[in-house]
PDB file of C-alpha atoms in Angstrom:
ATOM      1  CA  MET A 223       1.784  -5.924 -11.896  1.00 50.00           C
ATOM      2  CA  LYS A 224      -1.668  -4.706 -12.697  1.00 52.00           C
ATOM      3  CA  PRO A 225      -2.761  -1.357 -14.063  1.00 52.00           C
ATOM      4  CA  VAL A 226      -5.295   0.841 -12.481  1.00 54.00           C
ATOM      5  CA  SER A 227      -8.167   1.863 -14.546  1.00 46.00           C
ATOM      6  CA  GLY A 228      -8.810   5.591 -14.621  1.00 45.00           C
ATOM      7  CA  PRO A 229      -7.899   8.693 -16.649  1.00 45.00           C
ATOM      8  CA  PRO A 230      -4.508   8.822 -18.534  1.00 44.00           C
ATOM      9  CA  VAL A 231      -1.523   9.665 -16.429  1.00 45.00           C
ATOM     10  CA  SER A 232      -0.988  12.886 -18.753  1.00 43.00           C
ATOM     11  CA  ALA A 233      -4.199  13.854 -17.081  1.00 47.00           C
ATOM     12  CA  LEU A 234      -3.317  13.016 -13.635  1.00 50.00           C
ATOM     13  CA  LEU A 235       0.048  14.795 -13.878  1.00 51.00           C
ATOM     14  CA  ALA A 236      -1.126  17.919 -15.962  1.00 45.00           C
ATOM     15  CA  SER A 237      -0.163  20.070 -13.116  1.00 39.00           C
ATOM     16  CA  THR A 238       3.471  19.221 -13.656  1.00 38.00           C
ATOM     17  CA  ALA A 239       3.493  20.826 -17.129  1.00 38.00           C
ATOM     18  CA  PRO A 240       3.721  24.783 -17.295  1.00 35.00           C
ATOM     19  CA  ALA A 241       1.178  26.507 -19.580  1.00 35.00           C
ATOM     20  CA  GLY A 242       2.322  26.338 -23.435  1.00 34.00           C
ATOM     21  CA  SER A 243       4.753  23.465 -22.768  1.00 35.00           C
ATOM     22  CA  ALA A 244       4.742  20.448 -24.910  1.00 36.00           C
ATOM     23  CA  GLU A 245       6.445  18.171 -22.359  1.00 37.00           C
ATOM     24  CA  PRO A 246       5.954  17.636 -18.683  1.00 38.00           C
ATOM     25  CA  ALA A 247       8.308  19.720 -16.616  1.00 38.00           C
ATOM     26  CA  MET A 248      10.492  18.246 -14.027  1.00 40.00           C
ATOM     27  CA  PRO A 249       8.742  18.545 -10.824  1.00 43.00           C
ATOM     28  CA  ALA A 250      10.268  21.024  -8.366  1.00 41.00           C
ATOM     29  CA  ARG A 251      11.667  19.695  -5.234  1.00 44.00           C
ATOM     30  CA  PRO A 252       9.468  20.618  -2.252  1.00 42.00           C
ATOM     31  CA  SER A 253      11.421  22.196   0.569  1.00 38.00           C
ATOM     32  CA  THR A 254      10.354  19.142   2.761  1.00 41.00           C
ATOM     33  CA  ALA A 255      11.940  16.778   0.570  1.00 42.00           C
ATOM     34  CA  LEU A 256      15.073  15.131   1.620  1.00 43.00           C
ATOM     35  CA  ALA A 257      18.208  15.403  -0.781  1.00 44.00           C
ATOM     36  CA  PRO A 258      18.616  12.453  -2.873  1.00 43.00           C
ATOM     37  CA  PRO A 259      21.410  10.038  -1.979  1.00 46.00           C
ATOM     38  CA  ASP A 260      24.572  10.032  -3.980  1.00 47.00           C
ATOM     39  CA  ALA A 261      24.355   7.247  -6.577  1.00 43.00           C
ATOM     40  CA  GLN A 262      27.887   6.207  -5.731  1.00 45.00           C
ATOM     41  CA  ALA A 263      27.627   6.250  -2.100  1.00 50.00           C
ATOM     42  CA  PRO A 264      27.393   2.987  -0.130  1.00 47.00           C
ATOM     43  CA  LEU A 265      24.193   1.944   1.287  1.00 48.00           C
ATOM     44  CA  ALA A 266      23.338   2.563   5.042  1.00 47.00           C
ATOM     45  CA  VAL A 267      23.440  -1.065   5.677  1.00 48.00           C
ATOM     46  CA  ALA A 268      25.917  -3.243   3.579  1.00 51.00           C
ATOM     47  CA  PRO A 269      24.226  -6.029   1.643  1.00 52.00           C
ATOM     48  CA  ALA A 270      24.704  -9.375   3.157  1.00 53.00           C
ATOM     49  CA  ARG A 271      26.360 -10.634  -0.131  1.00 54.00           C
ATOM     50  CA  GLY A 272      29.253  -9.337  -1.779  1.00 52.00           C
ATOM     51  CA  ALA A 273      28.993  -7.945  -5.371  1.00 54.00           C
ATOM     52  CA  TRP A 274      31.033 -10.933  -6.850  1.00 60.00           C
ATOM     53  CA  SER A 275      28.526 -13.453  -5.293  1.00 62.00           C
ATOM     54  CA  LEU A 276      26.799 -15.856  -7.593  1.00 68.00           C
ATOM     55  CA  SER A 277      23.820 -16.014  -5.261  1.00 73.00           C
ATOM     56  CA  LEU A 278      20.722 -14.042  -5.379  1.00 79.00           C
ATOM     57  CA  PRO A 279      20.608 -10.688  -3.605  1.00 82.00           C
ATOM     58  CA  GLU A 280      19.699 -11.139   0.117  1.00 84.00           C
ATOM     59  CA  ASN A 281      16.032 -11.626   0.667  1.00 88.00           C
ATOM     60  CA  ALA A 282      14.417  -8.947   2.706  1.00 90.00           C
ATOM     61  CA  SER A 283      10.906  -9.531   1.710  1.00 90.00           C
ATOM     62  CA  ALA A 284       8.329 -11.477   3.735  1.00 88.00           C
ATOM     63  CA  HIS A 285       7.362 -13.514   0.643  1.00 88.00           C
ATOM     64  CA  GLY A 286      10.596 -13.554  -1.352  1.00 85.00           C
ATOM     65  CA  ASP A 287      11.412 -17.032  -0.220  1.00 85.00           C
ATOM     66  CA  ARG A 288       8.881 -18.349  -2.654  1.00 86.00           C
ATOM     67  CA  ILE A 289      10.556 -16.789  -5.686  1.00 86.00           C
ATOM     68  CA  ASP A 290      13.952 -18.008  -4.254  1.00 85.00           C
ATOM     69  CA  ALA A 291      12.482 -21.342  -3.904  1.00 86.00           C
ATOM     70  CA  LEU A 292      11.106 -21.291  -7.565  1.00 85.00           C
ATOM     71  CA  LEU A 293      14.497 -20.274  -8.823  1.00 85.00           C
ATOM     72  CA  ALA A 294      16.250 -22.934  -6.923  1.00 86.00           C
ATOM     73  CA  SER A 295      14.000 -25.823  -8.325  1.00 86.00           C
ATOM     74  CA  SER A 296      14.554 -24.475 -11.866  1.00 85.00           C
ATOM     75  CA  HIS A 297      18.376 -24.541 -11.235  1.00 85.00           C
ATOM     76  CA  ARG A 298      18.182 -28.168 -10.055  1.00 88.00           C
ATOM     77  CA  PHE A 299      16.424 -29.120 -13.194  1.00 87.00           C
ATOM     78  CA  GLU A 300      18.831 -27.395 -15.374  1.00 86.00           C
ATOM     79  CA  PHE A 301      21.815 -29.103 -13.470  1.00 90.00           C
ATOM     80  CA  ALA A 302      20.205 -32.558 -13.848  1.00 89.00           C
ATOM     81  CA  LEU A 303      19.645 -32.104 -17.512  1.00 88.00           C
ATOM     82  CA  ALA A 304      22.920 -30.899 -18.183  1.00 90.00           C
ATOM     83  CA  ALA A 305      24.532 -33.875 -16.528  1.00 93.00           C
ATOM     84  CA  VAL A 306      22.227 -36.304 -18.388  1.00 89.00           C
ATOM     85  CA  MET A 307      23.142 -34.667 -21.637  1.00 89.00           C
ATOM     86  CA  LEU A 308      26.704 -34.359 -20.969  1.00 93.00           C
ATOM     87  CA  GLY A 309      26.871 -37.992 -19.683  1.00 93.00           C
ATOM     88  CA  TRP A 310      25.003 -39.384 -22.965  1.00 89.00           C
ATOM     89  CA  LEU A 311      27.518 -37.271 -25.104  1.00 91.00           C
ATOM     90  CA  LEU A 312      30.350 -38.810 -23.201  1.00 93.00           C
ATOM     91  CA  VAL A 313      28.804 -42.491 -23.536  1.00 91.00           C
ATOM     92  CA  ALA A 314      28.303 -41.868 -27.144  1.00 87.00           C
ATOM     93  CA  VAL A 315      31.737 -40.655 -27.981  1.00 89.00           C
ATOM     94  CA  VAL A 316      33.233 -43.614 -26.018  1.00 88.00           C
ATOM     95  CA  ARG A 317      30.928 -46.278 -27.312  1.00 85.00           C
ATOM     96  CA  PHE A 318      30.641 -45.405 -30.807  1.00 82.00           C
ATOM     97  CA  ARG A 319      33.954 -43.906 -31.603  1.00 81.00           C
ATOM     98  CA  GLY A 320      34.872 -46.793 -33.778  1.00 78.00           C
ATOM     99  CA  ALA A 321      31.638 -47.392 -35.501  1.00 78.00           C
ATOM    100  CA  ARG A 322      31.402 -47.167 -39.251  1.00 79.00           C
ATOM    101  CA  LYS A 323      30.127 -44.032 -41.169  1.00 78.00           C
ATOM    102  CA  VAL A 324      26.518 -44.312 -42.418  1.00 73.00           C
ATOM    103  CA  ALA A 325      24.305 -41.898 -44.166  1.00 73.00           C
ATOM    104  CA  PRO A 326      21.850 -39.920 -42.123  1.00 74.00           C
ATOM    105  CA  ASP A 327      18.316 -41.045 -42.794  1.00 73.00           C
ATOM    106  CA  GLY A 328      16.328 -39.277 -39.999  1.00 71.00           C
ATOM    107  CA  GLY A 329      15.965 -42.342 -37.968  1.00 74.00           C
ATOM    108  CA  THR A 330      13.080 -44.952 -37.519  1.00 80.00           C
ATOM    109  CA  ARG A 331       9.527 -43.925 -36.617  1.00 82.00           C
ATOM    110  CA  ARG A 332      10.230 -45.400 -33.273  1.00 85.00           C
ATOM    111  CA  SER A 333      13.287 -43.547 -32.665  1.00 83.00           C
ATOM    112  CA  ARG A 334      11.613 -40.351 -33.622  1.00 85.00           C
ATOM    113  CA  ALA A 335       8.711 -41.073 -31.257  1.00 89.00           C
ATOM    114  CA  TRP A 336      11.103 -41.642 -28.438  1.00 88.00           C
ATOM    115  CA  VAL A 337      12.927 -38.381 -29.087  1.00 87.00           C
ATOM    116  CA  LEU A 338       9.647 -36.612 -29.323  1.00 90.00           C
ATOM    117  CA  GLY A 339       8.274 -38.204 -26.103  1.00 91.00           C
ATOM    118  CA  LEU A 340      11.321 -37.404 -24.239  1.00 88.00           C
ATOM    119  CA  ALA A 341      11.362 -33.881 -25.216  1.00 88.00           C
ATOM    120  CA  LEU A 342       7.697 -33.247 -24.349  1.00 91.00           C
ATOM    121  CA  GLY A 343       8.332 -35.075 -20.939  1.00 88.00           C
ATOM    122  CA  VAL A 344      11.043 -32.793 -20.025  1.00 86.00           C
ATOM    123  CA  PHE A 345       9.389 -29.703 -21.221  1.00 86.00           C
ATOM    124  CA  GLY A 346       6.287 -30.815 -19.263  1.00 87.00           C
ATOM    125  CA  VAL A 347       8.184 -31.469 -15.890  1.00 85.00           C
ATOM    126  CA  VAL A 348      10.517 -28.512 -16.081  1.00 84.00           C
ATOM    127  CA  ASP A 349       8.369 -25.664 -17.587  1.00 85.00           C
ATOM    128  CA  GLY A 350       5.196 -27.032 -16.090  1.00 85.00           C
ATOM    129  CA  SER A 351       6.622 -26.898 -12.612  1.00 84.00           C
ATOM    130  CA  LEU A 352       7.936 -23.403 -13.354  1.00 85.00           C
ATOM    131  CA  PHE A 353       4.510 -22.351 -14.751  1.00 87.00           C
ATOM    132  CA  LEU A 354       2.508 -23.784 -11.863  1.00 86.00           C
ATOM    133  CA  GLY A 355       4.971 -22.207  -9.274  1.00 83.00           C
ATOM    134  CA  SER A 356       4.766 -18.798 -10.867  1.00 83.00           C
ATOM    135  CA  GLU A 357       1.089 -18.903 -11.269  1.00 83.00           C
ATOM    136  CA  SER A 358       0.774 -19.755  -7.671  1.00 82.00           C
ATOM    137  CA  TYR A 359       2.822 -16.961  -6.672  1.00 85.00           C
ATOM    138  CA  LEU A 360       0.886 -14.452  -8.782  1.00 83.00           C
ATOM    139  CA  ARG A 361      -2.380 -15.662  -7.390  1.00 85.00           C
ATOM    140  CA  ASP A 362      -1.354 -15.700  -3.676  1.00 83.00           C
ATOM    141  CA  VAL A 363       1.113 -12.806  -3.549  1.00 85.00           C
ATOM    142  CA  LEU A 364       1.835 -10.612  -6.423  1.00 83.00           C
ATOM    143  CA  TRP A 365      -1.689  -9.989  -7.689  1.00 86.00           C
ATOM    144  CA  ASN A 366      -3.397 -10.735  -4.452  1.00 88.00           C
ATOM    145  CA  PHE A 367      -4.202  -7.154  -3.482  1.00 89.00           C
ATOM    146  CA  ARG A 368      -6.724  -8.242  -0.922  1.00 90.00           C
ATOM    147  CA  VAL A 369      -3.903  -8.271   1.475  1.00 91.00           C
ATOM    148  CA  PRO A 370      -2.956  -4.627   1.447  1.00 92.00           C
ATOM    149  CA  THR A 371      -6.629  -3.651   0.886  1.00 91.00           C
ATOM    150  CA  GLU A 372      -7.959  -5.522   3.961  1.00 91.00           C
ATOM    151  CA  ASP A 373      -4.932  -4.588   6.144  1.00 91.00           C
ATOM    152  CA  PRO A 374      -5.643  -1.233   8.065  1.00 92.00           C
ATOM    153  CA  ARG A 375      -1.704  -0.904   8.544  1.00 93.00           C
ATOM    154  CA  THR A 376      -1.070  -0.767   4.821  1.00 94.00           C
ATOM    155  CA  VAL A 377       1.032   2.083   3.782  1.00 95.00           C
ATOM    156  CA  ARG A 378       0.198   3.527   0.381  1.00 95.00           C
ATOM    157  CA  ILE A 379       2.872   5.367  -1.863  1.00 96.00           C
ATOM    158  CA  GLU A 380       2.516   7.294  -5.149  1.00 95.00           C
ATOM    159  CA  ILE A 381       5.751   7.202  -7.105  1.00 95.00           C
ATOM    160  CA  ASN A 382       6.624   9.510  -9.837  1.00 94.00           C
ATOM    161  CA  ALA A 383       9.632   8.261 -12.057  1.00 93.00           C
ATOM    162  CA  HIS A 384      11.342  10.641 -14.285  1.00 91.00           C
ATOM    163  CA  GLN A 385      14.782  11.295 -15.640  1.00 90.00           C
ATOM    164  CA  TRP A 386      16.553  10.434 -13.390  1.00 89.00           C
ATOM    165  CA  SER A 387      15.126  10.077  -9.982  1.00 91.00           C
ATOM    166  CA  TRP A 388      12.302   8.537  -7.954  1.00 94.00           C
ATOM    167  CA  GLU A 389       9.832  10.949  -6.557  1.00 93.00           C
ATOM    168  CA  ALA A 390       7.555   9.537  -3.743  1.00 95.00           C
ATOM    169  CA  ARG A 391       4.372  10.872  -2.141  1.00 94.00           C
ATOM    170  CA  TYR A 392       2.878   9.827   1.171  1.00 95.00           C
ATOM    171  CA  ALA A 393      -0.435  10.799   2.465  1.00 92.00           C
ATOM    172  CA  GLY A 394      -0.037  12.596   5.731  1.00 87.00           C
ATOM    173  CA  GLN A 395      -1.812  12.069   9.180  1.00 86.00           C
ATOM    174  CA  ASP A 396      -5.052  12.766   7.354  1.00 86.00           C
ATOM    175  CA  GLY A 397      -4.575   9.609   5.036  1.00 87.00           C
ATOM    176  CA  THR A 398      -5.550  11.441   2.025  1.00 88.00           C
ATOM    177  CA  PHE A 399      -3.469  12.233  -0.929  1.00 91.00           C
ATOM    178  CA  GLY A 400      -3.355  15.885  -2.479  1.00 87.00           C
ATOM    179  CA  THR A 401      -3.498  17.754   0.839  1.00 87.00           C
ATOM    180  CA  LYS A 402      -1.202  19.965   2.543  1.00 90.00           C
ATOM    181  CA  ASP A 403       0.413  17.349   4.761  1.00 89.00           C
ATOM    182  CA  ASP A 404       1.617  15.104   2.000  1.00 91.00           C
ATOM    183  CA  VAL A 405       5.072  14.137   2.380  1.00 93.00           C
ATOM    184  CA  VAL A 406       7.367  14.193  -0.710  1.00 92.00           C
ATOM    185  CA  THR A 407      10.773  12.600  -0.876  1.00 93.00           C
ATOM    186  CA  TRP A 408      13.493  12.074  -3.450  1.00 90.00           C
ATOM    187  CA  ASN A 409      15.269   8.844  -4.001  1.00 92.00           C
ATOM    188  CA  ASP A 410      14.337   8.206  -0.446  1.00 93.00           C
ATOM    189  CA  LEU A 411      11.602   5.435   0.436  1.00 94.00           C
ATOM    190  CA  ARG A 412      10.768   4.844   4.095  1.00 95.00           C
ATOM    191  CA  VAL A 413       8.533   2.052   5.135  1.00 96.00           C
ATOM    192  CA  PRO A 414       7.651   0.251   8.324  1.00 96.00           C
ATOM    193  CA  ALA A 415       8.986  -3.410   8.729  1.00 95.00           C
ATOM    194  CA  GLY A 416       6.299  -6.029   8.905  1.00 93.00           C
ATOM    195  CA  VAL A 417       3.431  -4.052   7.265  1.00 94.00           C
ATOM    196  CA  PRO A 418       2.051  -4.244   3.608  1.00 95.00           C
ATOM    197  CA  VAL A 419       3.450  -1.440   1.357  1.00 96.00           C
ATOM    198  CA  TRP A 420       1.248  -0.686  -1.560  1.00 95.00           C
ATOM    199  CA  VAL A 421       2.885   1.352  -4.527  1.00 95.00           C
ATOM    200  CA  GLN A 422       1.209   2.869  -7.524  1.00 95.00           C
ATOM    201  CA  LEU A 423       3.757   4.154 -10.025  1.00 94.00           C
ATOM    202  CA  VAL A 424       3.725   6.437 -13.177  1.00 93.00           C
ATOM    203  CA  SER A 425       6.169   8.000 -15.457  1.00 93.00           C
ATOM    204  CA  THR A 426       6.285  11.479 -16.729  1.00 91.00           C
ATOM    205  CA  ASP A 427       8.749  11.087 -19.729  1.00 90.00           C
ATOM    206  CA  VAL A 428      10.019   7.710 -20.715  1.00 93.00           C
ATOM    207  CA  VAL A 429       9.724   4.081 -19.688  1.00 94.00           C
ATOM    208  CA  HIS A 430      11.558   3.443 -16.262  1.00 95.00           C
ATOM    209  CA  GLY A 431      11.981   0.190 -14.344  1.00 93.00           C
ATOM    210  CA  PHE A 432      11.154   0.334 -10.618  1.00 95.00           C
ATOM    211  CA  ALA A 433      13.472  -2.426  -9.044  1.00 94.00           C
ATOM    212  CA  LEU A 434      13.682  -3.608  -5.502  1.00 94.00           C
ATOM    213  CA  PRO A 435      16.125  -6.512  -5.731  1.00 91.00           C
ATOM    214  CA  ALA A 436      16.040  -7.338  -2.130  1.00 91.00           C
ATOM    215  CA  PHE A 437      12.442  -7.627  -2.260  1.00 93.00           C
ATOM    216  CA  ARG A 438      12.021  -9.557  -5.647  1.00 91.00           C
ATOM    217  CA  VAL A 439       9.973  -6.576  -6.887  1.00 91.00           C
ATOM    218  CA  LYS A 440      10.023  -5.195 -10.558  1.00 92.00           C
ATOM    219  CA  LEU A 441       7.577  -2.843 -11.976  1.00 92.00           C
ATOM    220  CA  ASP A 442       7.539  -0.968 -15.085  1.00 93.00           C
ATOM    221  CA  ALA A 443       6.897   2.883 -14.984  1.00 93.00           C
ATOM    222  CA  ILE A 444       4.971   3.579 -18.193  1.00 92.00           C
ATOM    223  CA  PRO A 445       3.888   6.977 -19.589  1.00 92.00           C
ATOM    224  CA  GLY A 446      -0.017   7.357 -19.601  1.00 86.00           C
ATOM    225  CA  ARG A 447      -0.445   4.385 -17.298  1.00 90.00           C
ATOM    226  CA  VAL A 448      -0.744   3.747 -13.652  1.00 92.00           C
ATOM    227  CA  ASN A 449       0.967   0.368 -12.601  1.00 93.00           C
ATOM    228  CA  GLN A 450       1.011  -0.952  -9.102  1.00 93.00           C
ATOM    229  CA  THR A 451       2.457  -3.619  -6.811  1.00 93.00           C
ATOM    230  CA  TRP A 452       2.854  -4.386  -3.026  1.00 94.00           C
ATOM    231  CA  PHE A 453       5.570  -5.956  -0.925  1.00 95.00           C
ATOM    232  CA  GLN A 454       6.323  -6.294   2.837  1.00 94.00           C
ATOM    233  CA  ALA A 455       9.527  -5.862   4.365  1.00 95.00           C
ATOM    234  CA  ALA A 456      10.692  -8.702   6.602  1.00 93.00           C
ATOM    235  CA  ARG A 457      12.954  -6.849   8.963  1.00 93.00           C
ATOM    236  CA  GLU A 458      14.578  -3.366   9.455  1.00 94.00           C
ATOM    237  CA  GLY A 459      17.417  -2.181   7.156  1.00 93.00           C
ATOM    238  CA  ALA A 460      18.309  -0.240   4.028  1.00 92.00           C
ATOM    239  CA  TRP A 461      18.397  -1.705   0.504  1.00 92.00           C
ATOM    240  CA  GLU A 462      18.818  -0.306  -3.158  1.00 92.00           C
ATOM    241  CA  VAL A 463      16.014   1.165  -5.289  1.00 93.00           C
ATOM    242  CA  ALA A 464      17.180   0.703  -8.878  1.00 92.00           C
ATOM    243  CA  CYS A 465      16.073   1.443 -12.433  1.00 94.00           C
ATOM    244  CA  TYR A 466      16.378  -1.737 -14.733  1.00 91.00           C
ATOM    245  CA  GLN A 467      15.351   0.169 -18.034  1.00 90.00           C
ATOM    246  CA  HIS A 468      17.810   2.139 -19.915  1.00 92.00           C
ATOM    247  CA  CYS A 469      16.147   5.485 -19.590  1.00 90.00           C
ATOM    248  CA  GLY A 470      18.683   7.903 -20.868  1.00 90.00           C
ATOM    249  CA  THR A 471      22.288   9.401 -20.377  1.00 90.00           C
ATOM    250  CA  SER A 472      22.132   9.406 -16.650  1.00 90.00           C
ATOM    251  CA  HIS A 473      20.362   6.112 -16.126  1.00 91.00           C
ATOM    252  CA  TYR A 474      23.142   4.844 -13.779  1.00 89.00           C
ATOM    253  CA  ARG A 475      22.494   7.498 -11.321  1.00 88.00           C
ATOM    254  CA  MET A 476      18.891   6.747 -11.034  1.00 91.00           C
ATOM    255  CA  ARG A 477      19.258   4.918  -7.749  1.00 90.00           C
ATOM    256  CA  GLY A 478      17.589   5.415  -4.449  1.00 92.00           C
ATOM    257  CA  VAL A 479      17.375   3.895  -0.971  1.00 93.00           C
ATOM    258  CA  LEU A 480      14.405   2.040   0.703  1.00 94.00           C
ATOM    259  CA  THR A 481      14.743   2.139   4.337  1.00 94.00           C
ATOM    260  CA  ALA A 482      12.609  -0.275   6.510  1.00 95.00           C
ATOM    261  CA  LEU A 483      12.064   1.201   9.966  1.00 95.00           C
ATOM    262  CA  SER A 484      10.181  -0.036  12.965  1.00 94.00           C
ATOM    263  CA  PRO A 485       6.427   0.917  12.896  1.00 94.00           C
ATOM    264  CA  GLU A 486       7.112   3.305  15.700  1.00 94.00           C
ATOM    265  CA  ALA A 487      10.031   5.058  14.116  1.00 94.00           C
ATOM    266  CA  TYR A 488       8.097   5.265  10.862  1.00 95.00           C
ATOM    267  CA  ALA A 489       5.089   6.703  12.528  1.00 93.00           C
ATOM    268  CA  ALA A 490       7.442   9.448  14.276  1.00 94.00           C
ATOM    269  CA  TRP A 491       9.095  10.172  11.000  1.00 94.00           C
ATOM    270  CA  LEU A 492       5.840  10.512   8.966  1.00 94.00           C
ATOM    271  CA  ARG A 493       4.248  12.673  11.597  1.00 92.00           C
ATOM    272  CA  GLU A 494       7.339  14.989  11.678  1.00 92.00           C
ATOM    273  CA  ALA A 495       7.584  15.164   7.877  1.00 92.00           C
ATOM    274  CA  GLY A 496       3.977  15.974   7.465  1.00 91.00           C
ATOM    275  CA  ARG A 497       4.264  18.864  10.173  1.00 91.00           C
ATOM    276  CA  GLN A 498       7.080  20.298   8.125  1.00 91.00           C
ATOM    277  CA  ALA A 499       5.187  19.940   4.757  1.00 90.00           C
ATOM    278  CA  VAL A 500       2.223  21.773   6.111  1.00 90.00           C
ATOM    279  CA  GLN A 501       4.547  24.642   7.192  1.00 88.00           C
ATOM    280  CA  ALA A 502       6.250  24.817   3.778  1.00 87.00           C
ATOM    281  CA  TYR A 503       3.103  24.264   1.576  1.00 87.00           C
ATOM    282  CA  ASP A 504       2.878  26.675  -1.251  1.00 86.00           C
ATOM    283  CA  ALA A 505      -0.361  26.684  -3.199  1.00 85.00           C
ATOM    284  CA  ASP A 506       1.394  28.464  -6.117  1.00 82.00           C
ATOM    285  CA  ASP A 507       3.963  25.760  -6.547  1.00 85.00           C
ATOM    286  CA  THR A 508       1.985  23.745  -8.900  1.00 81.00           C
ATOM    287  CA  ALA A 509       4.801  21.583  -9.929  1.00 80.00           C
ATOM    288  CA  ALA A 510       5.011  20.157  -6.377  1.00 83.00           C
ATOM    289  CA  HIS A 511       1.222  19.270  -6.467  1.00 83.00           C
ATOM    290  CA  TRP A 512       1.331  16.120  -8.789  1.00 86.00           C
ATOM    291  CA  GLY A 513      -0.336  13.075  -7.621  1.00 85.00           C
ATOM    292  CA  TRP A 514      -3.745  11.623  -8.007  1.00 86.00           C
ATOM    293  CA  ALA A 515      -6.724  10.062  -5.893  1.00 83.00           C
ATOM    294  CA  TRP A 516      -5.910   6.708  -4.579  1.00 86.00           C
ATOM    295  CA  ARG A 517      -7.734   4.046  -6.686  1.00 77.00           C
ATOM    296  CA  THR A 518      -8.123   0.216  -5.998  1.00 77.00           C
ATOM    297  CA  PRO A 519      -8.149  -2.468  -8.654  1.00 69.00           C
TER     298      PRO A 519
END
């Protein structure tokens, strides 16, 4: 997650607040926006793993396997350490169960050195491997914005988080945000499979958490700041968009659906939605004209 430099979000979204209002108003839903899905309704495509599974959510990301591998290696270390500690406790209980009681003295210098060395060794192996693996993922994927920047197919989406929904804005066929053919949806993200998707995220009220569990993506939506991330769907399907920050009384209903379409189906959808947006465009509906000029890191 990296912030984008520029003016504060309050300035970017000033058009969402009516004159004389102390707080930004809830953006009006444009007539071209799709109705938000019911938070309690099942997803269009059932998840591969049930709600009671101890496994991670299914991986729909082109790069999610690296996060899964990192977590798997962490679990292997944890199980190995747990086995060693439990085994040592069992040996100590059996071997020394009849030993005479002695006053604790803190051990010898040699014993303390052994304990300290063992602790530092375990820390270096376990935490060191996690640190290096995480740093590698950050460098190669999460913070590597050269990938979406240099790929001409990249889809750019501006997301406005507010109590309690996700409002997404797509540049239309002209490729420019803030024009008549911008496509705005509520709780409904559509992306092409196999193509980088670049998200810039803001909040108009409180801190929200933009989460795509199936894509191993989590990004804070913070008032006054534009955060960004990118991901790539490995295949077509539909998955949950969740909020992982308790953002108010209806936090539980802040749920959307991300649908990955074929590139051809996505292009057809965007073209038709842009055409409808032009027909329904209302210059006086200032609340619907939130957004900002896209900026790169």
